[in-house]
Short mmCIF file of C-alpha atoms in Angstrom, two decimals:
data_model
loop_
_atom_site.label_atom_id
_atom_site.label_comp_id
_atom_site.label_asym_id
_atom_site.label_seq_id
_atom_site.Cartn_x
_atom_site.Cartn_y
_atom_site.Cartn_z
CA MET F 133 13.84 15.33 -17.16
CA PHE F 134 14.19 11.62 -16.61
CA THR F 135 11.63 8.92 -17.13
CA ILE F 136 10.64 5.57 -15.61
CA ILE F 137 7.96 3.15 -16.72
CA VAL F 138 5.45 2.00 -14.11
CA THR F 139 3.12 -0.94 -14.73
CA PRO F 140 -0.19 -0.30 -12.91
CA ARG F 141 -0.93 -3.13 -10.48
CA PHE F 142 -4.27 -4.84 -10.00
CA CYS F 143 -4.16 -3.74 -6.35
CA ASP F 144 -3.63 -0.12 -7.46
CA THR F 145 -7.18 -0.07 -8.83
CA ASP F 146 -10.24 0.67 -6.71
CA LEU F 147 -13.96 -0.10 -6.98
CA LEU F 148 -14.36 2.65 -9.59
CA GLY F 149 -12.31 0.45 -11.95
CA HIS F 150 -9.36 2.83 -12.25
CA VAL F 151 -6.09 3.45 -10.42
CA ASN F 152 -6.76 4.92 -6.97
CA ASN F 153 -5.26 8.32 -6.12
CA THR F 154 -3.14 6.81 -3.31
CA ALA F 155 -1.03 4.88 -5.86
CA LEU F 156 0.43 8.04 -7.38
CA PRO F 157 2.51 9.19 -4.36
CA ALA F 158 4.17 5.72 -4.37
CA TRP F 159 4.81 5.80 -8.14
CA PHE F 160 6.26 9.32 -7.91
CA GLU F 161 8.43 8.26 -4.96
CA GLN F 162 9.77 5.32 -6.99
CA ALA F 163 10.68 7.78 -9.78
CA ARG F 164 12.66 9.85 -7.27
CA LEU F 165 15.07 6.97 -6.54
CA PRO F 166 17.95 8.88 -8.27
CA PHE F 167 17.63 11.57 -5.58
CA PHE F 168 18.01 8.96 -2.86
CA THR F 169 21.18 7.55 -4.40
CA LEU F 170 22.50 11.10 -4.93
CA PHE F 171 22.14 11.94 -1.25
CA CYS F 172 23.07 8.52 0.19
CA ALA F 173 26.02 6.55 -1.16
CA ASP F 174 24.52 3.18 -0.22
CA VAL F 175 20.73 3.16 -0.09
CA ALA F 176 20.77 -0.58 0.67
CA THR F 177 21.93 0.21 4.20
CA ALA F 178 20.33 3.64 4.52
CA SER F 179 19.04 4.71 7.93
CA ARG F 180 18.41 7.93 9.87
CA SER F 181 22.12 8.54 10.33
CA ASN F 182 23.15 8.49 6.66
CA PHE F 183 20.05 9.50 4.68
CA PRO F 184 19.91 13.32 4.87
CA LEU F 185 16.63 13.98 3.08
CA VAL F 186 13.08 14.60 4.24
CA LEU F 187 9.84 15.27 2.36
CA ALA F 188 8.11 18.47 3.51
CA HIS F 189 5.29 18.79 0.98
CA LEU F 190 3.50 16.93 -1.77
CA ASP F 191 0.72 17.96 -4.12
CA ILE F 192 -0.89 16.16 -7.04
CA ASP F 193 -3.48 17.29 -9.58
CA PHE F 194 -5.45 14.48 -11.16
CA ARG F 195 -6.31 15.32 -14.80
CA HIS F 196 -7.45 12.02 -16.27
CA GLU F 197 -8.09 8.56 -14.92
CA ILE F 198 -5.42 5.83 -15.22
CA ARG F 199 -6.50 2.31 -16.14
CA LEU F 200 -5.00 -1.16 -15.74
CA GLY F 201 -3.34 -2.79 -18.78
CA THR F 202 -1.20 0.03 -20.19
CA ASP F 203 2.15 1.14 -18.82
CA VAL F 204 2.55 4.64 -17.40
CA GLU F 205 5.48 6.95 -18.05
CA VAL F 206 6.54 8.97 -15.02
CA ARG F 207 8.60 12.08 -15.87
CA THR F 208 10.66 13.85 -13.22
CA LEU F 209 12.65 17.07 -13.10
CA VAL F 210 13.94 19.58 -10.55
CA SER F 211 11.81 22.73 -10.80
CA ARG F 212 13.25 24.86 -7.98
CA LEU F 213 16.55 24.94 -6.14
CA GLY F 214 16.67 26.72 -2.78
CA THR F 215 19.29 27.04 -0.07
CA SER F 216 18.51 23.84 1.77
CA SER F 217 15.47 22.53 -0.13
CA PHE F 218 14.38 21.91 -3.70
CA THR F 219 11.17 21.14 -5.56
CA VAL F 220 10.68 18.15 -7.85
CA HIS F 221 7.96 18.26 -10.52
CA GLN F 222 6.52 14.96 -11.72
CA GLU F 223 4.03 13.86 -14.35
CA ALA F 224 2.27 10.57 -15.08
CA TRP F 225 1.42 9.93 -18.75
CA GLN F 226 -0.65 7.03 -20.08
CA SER F 227 -1.45 6.52 -23.77
CA GLY F 228 -0.19 10.00 -24.66
CA GLU F 229 -2.37 11.69 -22.06
CA LEU F 230 -1.19 13.67 -19.03
CA CYS F 231 -3.09 11.91 -16.23
CA ALA F 232 -1.54 13.38 -13.09
CA GLU F 233 1.10 15.94 -12.21
CA GLY F 234 2.47 17.11 -8.94
CA ASN F 235 5.33 18.43 -6.87
CA VAL F 236 7.25 17.51 -3.78
CA VAL F 237 9.54 19.65 -1.66
CA LEU F 238 12.58 17.76 -0.39
CA VAL F 239 14.76 19.19 2.36
CA HIS F 240 18.44 18.43 3.00
CA PHE F 241 18.00 17.35 6.59
CA ASP F 242 19.95 15.97 9.52
CA HIS F 243 17.58 13.42 11.11
CA VAL F 244 19.70 13.17 14.27
CA GLN F 245 19.97 16.91 14.98
CA ARG F 246 16.51 17.45 13.42
CA GLU F 247 17.74 20.47 11.44
CA SER F 248 17.84 21.40 7.77
CA ARG F 249 21.28 21.80 6.17
CA PRO F 250 22.38 23.97 3.22
CA LEU F 251 22.80 22.00 -0.01
CA PRO F 252 26.57 21.66 -0.57
CA PRO F 253 27.86 22.91 -3.99
CA PRO F 254 28.49 19.45 -5.54
CA LEU F 255 24.90 18.35 -4.81
CA ARG F 256 23.56 21.71 -6.08
CA ALA F 257 25.42 21.20 -9.34
CA ARG F 258 23.94 17.74 -9.80
CA LEU F 259 20.42 18.95 -9.00
CA GLU F 260 20.86 21.91 -11.37
CA ALA F 261 21.67 19.48 -14.18
CA TRP F 262 18.33 17.77 -13.48
CA MET F 263 16.37 21.02 -14.02
CA THR F 264 16.27 20.52 -17.79
CA THR F 265 13.10 19.54 -19.65
CA ALA F 266 15.25 17.64 -22.17
CA PRO F 267 15.41 13.86 -21.67
CA ILE F 268 18.39 12.89 -19.50
CA THR F 269 19.75 9.87 -17.67
CA PRO F 270 20.19 10.81 -14.00
CA MET X 117 -14.89 18.67 12.25
CA PHE X 118 -15.02 14.95 12.77
CA THR X 119 -12.28 12.66 14.00
CA ILE X 120 -11.08 9.09 13.49
CA ILE X 121 -8.26 7.25 15.21
CA VAL X 122 -5.66 5.56 13.01
CA THR X 123 -3.17 3.07 14.42
CA PRO X 124 0.11 3.37 12.47
CA ARG X 125 1.05 0.02 10.94
CA PHE X 126 4.48 -1.55 10.93
CA CYS X 127 4.33 -1.55 7.12
CA ASP X 128 3.57 2.22 7.15
CA THR X 129 7.12 2.86 8.42
CA ASP X 130 10.15 3.17 6.16
CA LEU X 131 13.90 2.73 6.61
CA LEU X 132 14.09 6.13 8.33
CA GLY X 133 12.17 4.56 11.22
CA HIS X 134 9.08 6.73 10.87
CA VAL X 135 5.79 6.63 8.97
CA ASN X 136 6.39 7.08 5.24
CA ASN X 137 4.68 10.02 3.48
CA THR X 138 2.70 7.65 1.22
CA ALA X 139 0.70 6.39 4.23
CA LEU X 140 -0.97 9.75 4.81
CA PRO X 141 -3.10 9.87 1.62
CA ALA X 142 -4.54 6.45 2.60
CA TRP X 143 -5.22 7.57 6.20
CA PHE X 144 -6.88 10.76 5.01
CA GLU X 145 -8.96 8.80 2.49
CA GLN X 146 -10.12 6.47 5.28
CA ALA X 147 -11.20 9.55 7.27
CA ARG X 148 -13.30 10.72 4.29
CA LEU X 149 -15.50 7.61 4.43
CA PRO X 150 -18.51 9.74 5.58
CA PHE X 151 -18.35 11.58 2.23
CA PHE X 152 -18.54 8.29 0.37
CA THR X 153 -21.62 7.18 2.28
CA LEU X 154 -23.15 10.64 1.80
CA PHE X 155 -22.83 10.43 -1.98
CA CYS X 156 -23.54 6.70 -2.36
CA ALA X 157 -26.37 5.03 -0.49
CA ASP X 158 -24.67 1.61 -0.45
CA VAL X 159 -20.88 1.78 -0.62
CA ALA X 160 -20.68 -2.01 -0.29
CA THR X 161 -21.84 -2.32 -3.89
CA ALA X 162 -20.46 0.97 -5.18
CA SER X 163 -19.20 1.12 -8.76
CA ARG X 164 -18.77 3.69 -11.56
CA SER X 165 -22.50 3.92 -12.13
CA ASN X 166 -23.55 4.83 -8.57
CA PHE X 167 -20.54 6.55 -6.99
CA PRO X 168 -20.64 10.17 -8.24
CA LEU X 169 -17.43 11.51 -6.75
CA VAL X 170 -13.90 11.96 -8.07
CA LEU X 171 -10.73 13.34 -6.49
CA ALA X 172 -9.19 16.19 -8.50
CA HIS X 173 -6.41 17.38 -6.21
CA LEU X 174 -4.53 16.49 -3.06
CA ASP X 175 -1.84 18.30 -1.12
CA ILE X 176 -0.15 17.52 2.17
CA ASP X 177 2.34 19.46 4.26
CA PHE X 178 4.46 17.35 6.58
CA ARG X 179 5.23 19.22 9.81
CA HIS X 180 6.56 16.55 12.16
CA GLU X 181 7.43 12.89 11.80
CA ILE X 182 4.94 10.22 12.90
CA ARG X 183 6.22 7.17 14.76
CA LEU X 184 4.93 3.66 15.39
CA GLY X 185 3.35 2.84 18.75
CA THR X 186 1.04 5.81 19.34
CA ASP X 187 -2.37 6.28 17.73
CA VAL X 188 -2.96 9.20 15.40
CA GLU X 189 -6.05 11.41 15.40
CA VAL X 190 -7.19 12.44 11.92
CA ARG X 191 -9.46 15.51 11.89
CA THR X 192 -11.59 16.34 8.86
CA LEU X 193 -13.78 19.28 7.85
CA VAL X 194 -15.19 20.86 4.70
CA SER X 195 -13.28 24.09 4.04
CA ARG X 196 -14.80 25.25 0.73
CA LEU X 197 -18.09 24.59 -1.00
CA GLY X 198 -18.29 25.35 -4.74
CA THR X 199 -20.91 24.73 -7.40
CA SER X 200 -19.90 21.19 -8.27
CA SER X 201 -16.80 20.65 -6.12
CA PHE X 202 -15.72 21.13 -2.53
CA THR X 203 -12.49 21.12 -0.53
CA VAL X 204 -11.82 18.94 2.49
CA HIS X 205 -9.15 19.96 4.99
CA GLN X 206 -7.52 17.23 7.08
CA GLU X 207 -4.98 17.07 9.87
CA ALA X 208 -3.04 14.24 11.50
CA TRP X 209 -2.18 14.71 15.18
CA GLN X 210 0.06 12.43 17.27
CA SER X 211 0.86 13.03 20.95
CA GLY X 212 -0.62 16.55 20.83
CA GLU X 213 1.48 17.57 17.83
CA LEU X 214 0.19 18.54 14.37
CA CYS X 215 2.23 16.18 12.18
CA ALA X 216 0.63 16.60 8.76
CA GLU X 217 -2.18 18.64 7.23
CA GLY X 218 -3.59 18.76 3.76
CA ASN X 219 -6.49 19.26 1.43
CA VAL X 220 -8.33 17.38 -1.27
CA VAL X 221 -10.73 18.70 -3.87
CA LEU X 222 -13.63 16.34 -4.54
CA VAL X 223 -15.88 16.80 -7.57
CA HIS X 224 -19.49 15.67 -7.92
CA PHE X 225 -18.95 13.65 -11.06
CA ASP X 226 -20.81 11.39 -13.47
CA HIS X 227 -18.26 8.65 -14.29
CA VAL X 228 -20.34 7.38 -17.21
CA GLN X 229 -20.84 10.75 -18.97
CA ARG X 230 -17.43 11.92 -17.67
CA GLU X 231 -18.85 15.30 -16.60
CA SER X 232 -19.05 17.20 -13.35
CA ARG X 233 -22.52 17.84 -11.91
CA PRO X 234 -23.78 20.69 -9.66
CA LEU X 235 -24.10 19.68 -6.02
CA PRO X 236 -27.84 19.28 -5.32
CA PRO X 237 -29.24 21.36 -2.40
CA PRO X 238 -29.67 18.45 0.08
CA LEU X 239 -26.01 17.41 -0.36
CA ARG X 240 -24.89 21.05 -0.09
CA ALA X 241 -26.77 21.38 3.19
CA ARG X 242 -25.06 18.27 4.60
CA LEU X 243 -21.62 19.43 3.46
CA GLU X 244 -22.23 22.90 4.89
CA ALA X 245 -22.93 21.32 8.28
CA TRP X 246 -19.50 19.70 8.07
CA MET X 247 -17.74 23.08 7.68
CA THR X 248 -17.65 23.68 11.42
CA THR X 249 -14.44 23.46 13.45
CA ALA X 250 -16.50 22.22 16.42
CA PRO X 251 -16.42 18.44 17.02
CA ILE X 252 -19.31 16.72 15.22
CA THR X 253 -20.47 13.23 14.32
CA PRO X 254 -20.93 13.06 10.54
CA MET O 291 -7.41 -14.52 21.34
CA PHE O 292 -7.42 -10.78 21.01
CA THR O 293 -9.36 -8.62 18.59
CA ILE O 294 -8.95 -5.37 16.70
CA ILE O 295 -11.44 -3.58 14.47
CA VAL O 296 -10.26 -2.60 10.99
CA THR O 297 -12.25 -0.19 8.81
CA PRO O 298 -11.79 -1.18 5.15
CA ARG O 299 -10.38 1.72 3.15
CA PHE O 300 -11.56 2.88 -0.26
CA CYS O 301 -8.02 2.23 -1.55
CA ASP O 302 -8.19 -1.36 -0.19
CA THR O 303 -10.80 -2.17 -2.84
CA ASP O 304 -9.96 -3.19 -6.40
CA LEU O 305 -11.81 -3.11 -9.72
CA LEU O 306 -13.85 -6.16 -8.69
CA GLY O 307 -15.55 -3.93 -6.13
CA HIS O 308 -14.25 -5.76 -3.07
CA VAL O 309 -11.21 -5.60 -0.79
CA ASN O 310 -8.10 -6.76 -2.66
CA ASN O 311 -6.16 -9.73 -1.26
CA THR O 312 -3.04 -7.58 -0.69
CA ALA O 313 -4.85 -5.60 2.03
CA LEU O 314 -5.10 -8.62 4.34
CA PRO O 315 -1.37 -9.02 5.11
CA ALA O 316 -1.31 -5.36 6.22
CA TRP O 317 -4.46 -5.74 8.37
CA PHE O 318 -3.07 -8.89 9.97
CA GLU O 319 0.26 -7.17 10.58
CA GLN O 320 -1.55 -4.29 12.31
CA ALA O 321 -3.29 -6.84 14.56
CA ARG O 322 0.12 -8.24 15.56
CA LEU O 323 1.22 -4.94 17.09
CA PRO O 324 1.13 -6.50 20.63
CA PHE O 325 3.90 -8.88 19.54
CA PHE O 326 6.05 -5.96 18.45
CA THR O 327 5.64 -4.20 21.79
CA LEU O 328 6.30 -7.50 23.59
CA PHE O 329 9.65 -7.99 21.85
CA CYS O 330 10.70 -4.32 21.72
CA ALA O 331 10.32 -2.03 24.72
CA ASP O 332 10.00 1.13 22.60
CA VAL O 333 8.63 0.49 19.10
CA ALA O 334 8.67 4.26 18.41
CA THR O 335 12.44 4.09 18.07
CA ALA O 336 12.70 0.48 16.88
CA SER O 337 15.46 -0.42 14.42
CA ARG O 338 17.54 -3.46 13.42
CA SER O 339 19.51 -3.38 16.64
CA ASN O 340 16.58 -3.54 19.10
CA PHE O 341 13.75 -5.28 17.23
CA PRO O 342 14.53 -9.03 17.47
CA LEU O 343 11.74 -10.44 15.32
CA VAL O 344 11.49 -11.52 11.70
CA LEU O 345 8.64 -12.94 9.63
CA ALA O 346 9.55 -16.24 7.95
CA HIS O 347 6.22 -17.33 6.49
CA LEU O 348 2.72 -16.14 5.79
CA ASP O 349 -0.31 -17.89 4.37
CA ILE O 350 -3.90 -16.75 3.92
CA ASP O 351 -7.02 -18.58 2.77
CA PHE O 352 -9.72 -16.37 1.34
CA ARG O 353 -13.18 -17.74 2.17
CA HIS O 354 -15.55 -14.88 1.38
CA GLU O 355 -15.16 -11.45 -0.16
CA ILE O 356 -14.87 -8.37 2.06
CA ARG O 357 -16.74 -5.19 1.07
CA LEU O 358 -16.39 -1.52 1.87
CA GLY O 359 -18.76 0.04 4.44
CA THR O 360 -18.71 -2.51 7.27
CA ASP O 361 -15.95 -2.85 9.87
CA VAL O 362 -13.91 -6.05 10.03
CA GLU O 363 -12.95 -7.87 13.21
CA VAL O 364 -9.44 -9.34 13.14
CA ARG O 365 -8.87 -12.10 15.70
CA THR O 366 -5.36 -13.17 16.66
CA LEU O 367 -3.90 -15.98 18.77
CA VAL O 368 -0.66 -17.91 19.15
CA SER O 369 -1.18 -21.39 17.69
CA ARG O 370 2.30 -22.91 18.05
CA LEU O 371 5.26 -22.20 20.30
CA GLY O 372 8.67 -23.55 19.19
CA THR O 373 12.20 -23.12 20.48
CA SER O 374 12.99 -19.91 18.65
CA SER O 375 9.87 -19.37 16.56
CA PHE O 376 6.11 -19.33 16.96
CA THR O 377 3.02 -19.35 14.77
CA VAL O 378 0.25 -16.78 14.93
CA HIS O 379 -3.21 -17.65 13.60
CA GLN O 380 -5.44 -14.81 12.43
CA GLU O 381 -8.97 -14.47 11.14
CA ALA O 382 -10.90 -11.63 9.48
CA TRP O 383 -14.66 -11.57 10.16
CA GLN O 384 -17.18 -9.25 8.52
CA SER O 385 -20.93 -9.29 9.27
CA GLY O 386 -20.61 -12.60 11.17
CA GLU O 387 -18.84 -14.33 8.31
CA LEU O 388 -15.28 -15.73 8.35
CA CYS O 389 -13.81 -14.01 5.27
CA ALA O 390 -10.11 -14.83 5.53
CA GLU O 391 -7.83 -16.77 7.85
CA GLY O 392 -4.14 -17.31 7.87
CA ASN O 393 -0.91 -17.86 9.72
CA VAL O 394 2.47 -16.28 10.08
CA VAL O 395 5.65 -17.75 11.51
CA LEU O 396 7.67 -15.22 13.51
CA VAL O 397 11.26 -15.94 14.51
CA HIS O 398 13.14 -14.50 17.48
CA PHE O 399 16.02 -13.12 15.47
CA ASP O 400 19.21 -11.11 15.87
CA HIS O 401 19.26 -8.86 12.77
CA VAL O 402 22.89 -7.87 13.34
CA GLN O 403 24.30 -11.41 13.72
CA ARG O 404 21.64 -12.72 11.30
CA GLU O 405 20.85 -15.68 13.56
CA SER O 406 17.75 -16.97 15.29
CA ARG O 407 17.72 -16.97 19.10
CA PRO O 408 15.85 -19.23 21.56
CA LEU O 409 12.77 -17.58 23.05
CA PRO O 410 13.65 -16.67 26.66
CA PRO O 411 11.30 -18.04 29.37
CA PRO O 412 9.55 -14.72 30.20
CA LEU O 413 8.62 -14.18 26.53
CA ARG O 414 7.52 -17.85 26.23
CA ALA O 415 5.23 -17.39 29.21
CA ARG O 416 3.63 -14.30 27.67
CA LEU O 417 3.18 -16.01 24.30
CA GLU O 418 1.72 -19.09 25.99
CA ALA O 419 -0.91 -16.89 27.62
CA TRP O 420 -1.89 -15.73 24.14
CA MET O 421 -2.61 -19.30 22.96
CA THR O 422 -6.12 -19.26 24.37
CA THR O 423 -9.21 -19.07 22.17
CA ALA O 424 -10.97 -17.12 24.95
CA PRO O 425 -11.12 -13.33 24.46
CA ILE O 426 -8.16 -11.63 26.15
CA THR O 427 -6.49 -8.24 26.27
CA PRO O 428 -2.86 -8.65 25.25
CA MET I 299 8.47 -19.49 -16.42
CA PHE I 300 8.23 -15.80 -17.18
CA THR I 301 10.02 -12.93 -15.48
CA ILE I 302 9.40 -9.31 -14.59
CA ILE I 303 11.75 -6.82 -12.96
CA VAL I 304 10.51 -4.97 -9.89
CA THR I 305 12.31 -1.93 -8.50
CA PRO I 306 11.89 -1.87 -4.70
CA ARG I 307 10.30 1.40 -3.59
CA PHE I 308 11.36 3.54 -0.66
CA CYS I 309 7.87 3.07 0.79
CA ASP I 310 8.26 -0.74 0.50
CA THR I 311 10.90 -0.61 3.24
CA ASP I 312 10.09 -0.63 6.95
CA LEU I 313 11.90 0.49 10.10
CA LEU I 314 14.13 -2.60 9.96
CA GLY I 315 15.72 -1.09 6.84
CA HIS I 316 14.56 -3.78 4.44
CA VAL I 317 11.53 -4.47 2.25
CA ASN I 318 8.48 -5.23 4.39
CA ASN I 319 6.73 -8.58 3.91
CA THR I 320 3.50 -6.87 2.80
CA ALA I 321 5.20 -5.64 -0.41
CA LEU I 322 5.65 -9.17 -1.77
CA PRO I 323 1.95 -9.99 -2.36
CA ALA I 324 1.70 -6.80 -4.46
CA TRP I 325 4.87 -7.60 -6.44
CA PHE I 326 3.69 -11.14 -7.07
CA GLU I 327 0.27 -9.87 -8.13
CA GLN I 328 1.91 -7.49 -10.61
CA ALA I 329 3.83 -10.46 -12.07
CA ARG I 330 0.52 -12.30 -12.59
CA LEU I 331 -0.77 -9.62 -14.99
CA PRO I 332 -0.54 -12.12 -17.95
CA PHE I 333 -3.17 -14.26 -16.18
CA PHE I 334 -5.51 -11.30 -15.95
CA THR I 335 -5.20 -10.52 -19.67
CA LEU I 336 -5.63 -14.24 -20.46
CA PHE I 337 -8.95 -14.39 -18.61
CA CYS I 338 -10.22 -10.91 -19.50
CA ALA I 339 -9.96 -9.56 -23.04
CA ASP I 340 -9.84 -5.92 -21.88
CA VAL I 341 -8.46 -5.45 -18.38
CA ALA I 342 -8.74 -1.66 -18.77
CA THR I 343 -12.52 -1.96 -18.37
CA ALA I 344 -12.56 -5.10 -16.22
CA SER I 345 -15.27 -5.42 -13.58
CA ARG I 346 -17.17 -8.17 -11.74
CA SER I 347 -19.12 -9.13 -14.84
CA ASN I 348 -16.16 -9.79 -17.16
CA PHE I 349 -13.25 -10.78 -14.91
CA PRO I 350 -13.81 -14.46 -14.06
CA LEU I 351 -10.95 -15.04 -11.63
CA VAL I 352 -10.68 -15.04 -7.86
CA LEU I 353 -7.77 -15.64 -5.49
CA ALA I 354 -8.48 -18.38 -2.93
CA HIS I 355 -5.10 -18.80 -1.26
CA LEU I 356 -1.69 -17.24 -0.97
CA ASP I 357 1.44 -18.35 0.86
CA ILE I 358 4.94 -16.89 0.93
CA ASP I 359 8.16 -18.14 2.53
CA PHE I 360 10.70 -15.45 3.27
CA ARG I 361 14.24 -16.78 2.82
CA HIS I 362 16.42 -13.68 2.76
CA GLU I 363 15.83 -9.99 3.26
CA ILE I 364 15.37 -7.68 0.25
CA ARG I 365 17.02 -4.26 0.30
CA LEU I 366 16.48 -0.98 -1.51
CA GLY I 367 18.75 -0.07 -4.45
CA THR I 368 18.89 -3.33 -6.45
CA ASP I 369 16.20 -4.55 -8.81
CA VAL I 370 14.35 -7.78 -8.03
CA GLU I 371 13.52 -10.48 -10.57
CA VAL I 372 10.11 -12.07 -10.04
CA ARG I 373 9.70 -15.48 -11.72
CA THR I 374 6.29 -16.99 -12.30
CA LEU I 375 5.02 -20.37 -13.54
CA VAL I 376 1.91 -22.52 -13.32
CA SER I 377 2.63 -25.41 -10.95
CA ARG I 378 -0.76 -27.18 -10.83
CA LEU I 379 -3.74 -27.32 -13.14
CA GLY I 380 -7.06 -28.52 -11.69
CA THR I 381 -10.59 -28.66 -13.00
CA SER I 382 -11.60 -25.12 -12.15
CA SER I 383 -8.54 -23.83 -10.31
CA PHE I 384 -4.78 -23.68 -10.76
CA THR I 385 -1.72 -22.90 -8.67
CA VAL I 386 0.90 -20.29 -9.57
CA HIS I 387 4.39 -20.54 -8.08
CA GLN I 388 6.43 -17.36 -7.79
CA GLU I 389 9.92 -16.45 -6.68
CA ALA I 390 11.67 -13.14 -5.91
CA TRP I 391 15.40 -13.06 -6.61
CA GLN I 392 17.78 -10.22 -5.71
CA SER I 393 21.53 -10.25 -6.44
CA GLY I 394 21.44 -13.95 -7.34
CA GLU I 395 19.73 -14.92 -4.09
CA LEU I 396 16.27 -16.48 -3.70
CA CYS I 397 14.69 -14.06 -1.21
CA ALA I 398 11.04 -15.15 -1.21
CA GLU I 399 8.90 -17.79 -2.85
CA GLY I 400 5.24 -18.53 -2.69
CA ASN I 401 2.09 -19.79 -4.29
CA VAL I 402 -1.39 -18.58 -5.04
CA VAL I 403 -4.46 -20.59 -5.97
CA LEU I 404 -6.62 -18.87 -8.59
CA VAL I 405 -10.15 -20.05 -9.30
CA HIS I 406 -12.10 -19.63 -12.54
CA PHE I 407 -15.07 -17.90 -10.98
CA ASP I 408 -18.37 -16.30 -11.90
CA HIS I 409 -18.60 -13.26 -9.57
CA VAL I 410 -22.27 -12.70 -10.36
CA GLN I 411 -23.46 -16.28 -9.72
CA ARG I 412 -20.72 -16.69 -7.04
CA GLU I 413 -19.74 -20.12 -8.37
CA SER I 414 -16.55 -21.66 -9.71
CA ARG I 415 -16.51 -22.72 -13.37
CA PRO I 416 -14.48 -25.46 -15.11
CA LEU I 417 -11.48 -24.11 -17.03
CA PRO I 418 -12.42 -24.31 -20.74
CA PRO I 419 -9.96 -26.26 -22.98
CA PRO I 420 -8.40 -23.20 -24.72
CA LEU I 421 -7.53 -21.60 -21.38
CA ARG I 422 -6.22 -24.95 -20.05
CA ALA I 423 -3.93 -25.23 -23.07
CA ARG I 424 -2.53 -21.73 -22.46
CA LEU I 425 -2.00 -22.39 -18.75
CA GLU I 426 -0.34 -25.73 -19.53
CA ALA I 427 2.17 -23.93 -21.75
CA TRP I 428 3.04 -21.75 -18.73
CA MET I 429 3.95 -24.81 -16.59
CA THR I 430 7.48 -24.95 -18.00
CA THR I 431 10.54 -23.95 -15.97
CA ALA I 432 12.20 -22.77 -19.20
CA PRO I 433 12.11 -19.00 -19.80
CA ILE I 434 9.06 -18.02 -21.87
CA THR I 435 7.20 -14.90 -22.94
CA PRO I 436 3.58 -15.24 -21.78
#
């Protein structure tokens, strides 16, 4: 499990005075940056031809509201490893409280051929190391 | 089922050249505007004290990429009606193709007391009318 | 001058109960879609190599707050035509009130060579036709 | 001048492969969080009645594109102090390059009476201390 700190933005709030639900998918995506650099050697020049990853599913359960003014800890781990896809579990904690948790399914994907691809052994090994609930640096 | 048209924005795209997954929760939320006006007489001045709705869950399955330049039809219906919560099913169609579909669970909620509230009969009746798959105007 | 209608989204609001300033650049960008299709024959497959436009400047003055629940009219016209760049003026109106107005400078630009390019006569002619304050269809 | 680090998000990029212009207003707003806590004792419960600040203007000049994969340093200082308003200058630096710079005008504002208010001396003193180009902690 690895962790990033997200500072809620003023524009993340809505008229109910708390962080809007649409902010969470962006925060969770930011926390998945290590996956992007794992699958693409140079994300600075990433494009369809060299970024072999696609998101097939996302779900989020909202447990407690998130407010402006206190940083949020986003925790990320790999929870399932399939042949060509894997599931990432993510949690958002604020002030010691689990506020939101969710999952995405990412698929190893050739955007040009529009086909999924089996995860090659070196990538599987790296993803397997990210399945731990112990704190790690990706 | 009711429908809105969403024009993909340039800023909705990402470096893969298609609409990023984080745009969909915002599009689907825009399509749920009729629920907001159903639960709050004047959304222009809505705040915690008069907007008795909270989002407890969202999930989206991404079936096909969405591109810039062609409008998207977002279809919305109520798919489950519980005691104090209900589920809304939504789909995004572009060029005759189902590109994304998902669900949110909305809870009738008192933000001040921080408690859910049973759906009163008049609201239930309105929500029940929105369970149809036939095209309606909310 | 051409016009689009934007429906404010729940997630566009912030804890002050009105539309947050960061929503306006996205609304104005959506209204500039005709420029994208003018400079790029097929925006659905646009990328660095075939989308010869870059934004060099944006400014917005906020005159009046924008609230949820009432559509906004975004008006767009070309206000200056230079050798390789041009200025677009935009306004957001809600309930007959000018709420925000601003400008962007767009540059005809080769992303691969990283150089600006003179606007060719056919594009100049099209942009010149969009300088009018009379209502037009782009 | 005070500094925050922003990690570009995948969803901040657009089909040109770089960070879209609409991300910058949100990054700059995040960097202005110290102003919000200066004007509002408890931003976690901020609302119209206790958040006496409004944004009247924003401008940004885009000097160089920003790419995914390298953190961005956002620098912020007060550049003008008026009777009831002040100007904040902000810059985004990536890899030693000034990529974007801009200004916002913030007004000390009573949202209920819808009137600007003179900046009281204690707030003026704090804002004056933030006019320095030397690195400070706000």
